Structures are given as structure tokens and as C-alpha cells.
Amino acid sequence: MSCLHSEDTMGRIKTKQGGWEKLFAILAPPLDGSPEAHSLEMVPPTDQTTSMDKLRLILQEIGESRTAMETQLGTLSADISIIRDEHRQLADRVHTTEKTLDTLEPRLNDKVSITLQLRKQVERLQDRAEDAEGRA
């Protein structure tokens, strides 16, 4: 039954025994791995129309699912573009902030140094004032 004799325009396959079998059953992998493992279902001509209708419905559902997935993919692509733009903007802000910090850090260090010097001078002046009070 696994040897094919001819194929008609409906996608059915005629075996050497003369029966018609579903084309997509041939595409199914063998269950036990052997070449003879295909148990192709015999389909009488009256059931073939029903099978073809079912196949058309399945293909229609696959098409609709594909369309839905393509829509979701488009939405995801748009979301990714927005996220990339936001990432670029944040990276620019970080870079600008780093530049600002680089320019402010030396000034801050200078101010800290001046503040420390002024504190030392204030401490010296307080010590002198205390010494002067102690002498007086």
C-alpha cells in the first residue's frame, strides 16, 4: 500500500491496490521509524469532499493565525523601535550628565579645598583668640 501508482488533481493518491488515500497522510512521519509504518487511511470518494472541506478550514485557520501573528510582530517591532529611541535618549542624557560632572568636579574639588583651608584659618584664629584671652 505504500507504493504509489498515480495522483489525481484533488491531491488524493491512488495505491496499487486501487484505493484513494489522503495526500497529507503520506507526509506524516512513520510512527516506529520503519518505511512501512505509514498506515494510510483509505478515503472513499464521498468522504473526500468532507476531508477537503476540513483541510480548507484548517488552512483558513492557519492563514488567520498567521495574519494575527504578523500583526503582533508589527506591534512588537514598533515597541522595539520606541524602546530603542528611548534608550538612545537616555544614553544621550547619561553622556551629557557625565560631561557636566566632569566639568563640575574640578570646581567642586577647588571649593572643598578652599573650604578646608578656611576652616584651618578659622581654627588658627580661634586658637590665637583663646591665647590672647589667656594672656590678658
XYZ file of C-alpha atoms in Angstrom:
136
model
C 0.000 0.000 0.000
C 2.971 2.330 0.421
C 3.849 2.198 -3.301
C 2.093 4.924 -5.236
C 0.557 4.379 -8.651
C -0.871 7.780 -9.637
C -2.084 11.097 -8.289
C -5.293 12.931 -9.200
C -5.922 16.704 -9.256
C -7.625 16.698 -5.842
C -4.409 15.754 -4.056
C -5.569 12.188 -3.482
C -3.195 9.355 -4.174
C -4.186 6.058 -5.730
C -2.342 2.992 -4.476
C -1.541 -0.120 -6.494
C -4.481 -1.717 -4.748
C -6.740 0.888 -6.376
C -7.809 2.821 -3.257
C -7.560 6.585 -2.723
C -5.596 7.878 0.249
C -5.152 11.317 1.758
C -2.090 13.127 0.495
C -1.236 14.660 3.867
C -1.218 11.206 5.484
C 1.815 10.383 3.352
C 3.624 13.391 4.756
C 3.198 12.122 8.320
C 6.389 10.579 9.731
C 6.427 6.823 10.408
C 5.392 6.081 13.967
C 8.009 3.387 14.591
C 10.687 4.697 12.226
C 10.265 1.979 9.601
C 9.341 2.842 5.991
C 6.228 0.644 6.210
C 4.968 2.356 9.367
C 2.694 4.705 7.400
C -0.815 3.425 7.913
C -2.550 5.468 5.260
C -6.260 5.828 5.766
C -8.471 4.817 2.866
C -10.825 7.635 1.924
C -13.912 6.866 -0.126
C -14.755 9.494 -2.795
C -17.817 10.747 -0.845
C -15.704 11.400 2.263
C -13.002 13.090 0.200
C -15.121 16.229 -0.212
C -15.627 16.421 3.537
C -11.910 15.907 4.084
C -11.084 18.615 1.563
C -13.528 20.979 3.272
C -11.867 20.235 6.610
C -8.479 20.815 5.040
C -9.654 24.152 3.613
C -10.948 25.192 7.050
C -7.643 24.215 8.634
C -5.738 26.196 6.007
C -8.044 29.181 6.572
C -7.399 28.998 10.331
C -3.672 28.793 9.674
C -3.926 31.879 7.446
C -5.866 33.771 10.109
C -3.359 32.744 12.768
C -0.542 33.871 10.515
C -2.224 37.240 9.978
C -2.687 37.653 13.731
C 0.957 36.736 14.342
C 2.113 39.183 11.665
C 0.042 41.901 13.348
C 1.599 41.060 16.712
C 5.037 41.042 15.110
C 4.372 44.503 13.672
C 3.289 45.743 17.097
C 6.377 44.226 18.704
C 8.603 45.806 16.053
C 7.043 49.202 16.757
C 7.525 48.673 20.507
C 11.158 47.719 19.935
C 11.699 50.881 17.868
C 10.202 53.009 20.648
C 12.380 51.292 23.254
C 15.487 51.810 21.103
C 14.664 55.515 20.727
C 14.148 55.855 24.482
C 17.432 54.023 25.072
C 19.249 56.445 22.758
C 17.701 59.412 24.569
C 18.711 58.009 27.952
C 22.226 57.291 26.689
C 22.459 60.905 25.477
C 21.281 62.157 28.878
C 23.831 59.983 30.664
C 26.576 61.277 28.386
C 25.511 64.888 28.978
C 25.366 64.296 32.741
C 28.833 62.742 32.704
C 30.202 65.755 30.812
C 28.564 68.102 33.314
C 30.026 66.143 36.212
C 33.444 66.196 34.576
C 33.308 69.991 34.385
C 31.823 70.431 37.874
C 34.129 68.013 39.686
C 37.278 70.162 39.450
C 35.326 73.206 40.625
C 33.853 71.219 43.487
C 37.295 69.948 44.439
C 38.586 73.532 44.388
C 35.718 74.675 46.613
C 36.290 71.790 49.026
C 39.986 72.649 49.157
C 39.230 76.332 49.799
C 36.677 75.375 52.477
C 39.247 73.181 54.236
C 41.817 75.991 54.112
C 39.282 78.456 55.532
C 38.429 76.037 58.366
C 42.113 75.730 59.237
C 42.447 79.519 59.240
C 39.344 79.854 61.441
C 40.773 77.267 63.849
C 44.101 79.155 63.964
C 42.290 82.441 64.587
C 40.231 80.835 67.361
C 43.421 79.426 68.919
C 45.065 82.896 68.772
C 41.957 84.495 70.249
C 41.975 81.973 73.108
C 45.722 82.537 73.649
C 45.189 86.320 73.674
C 42.361 85.966 76.214
C 44.573 83.709 78.331
C 47.366 86.287 78.357
C 45.070 89.124 79.186
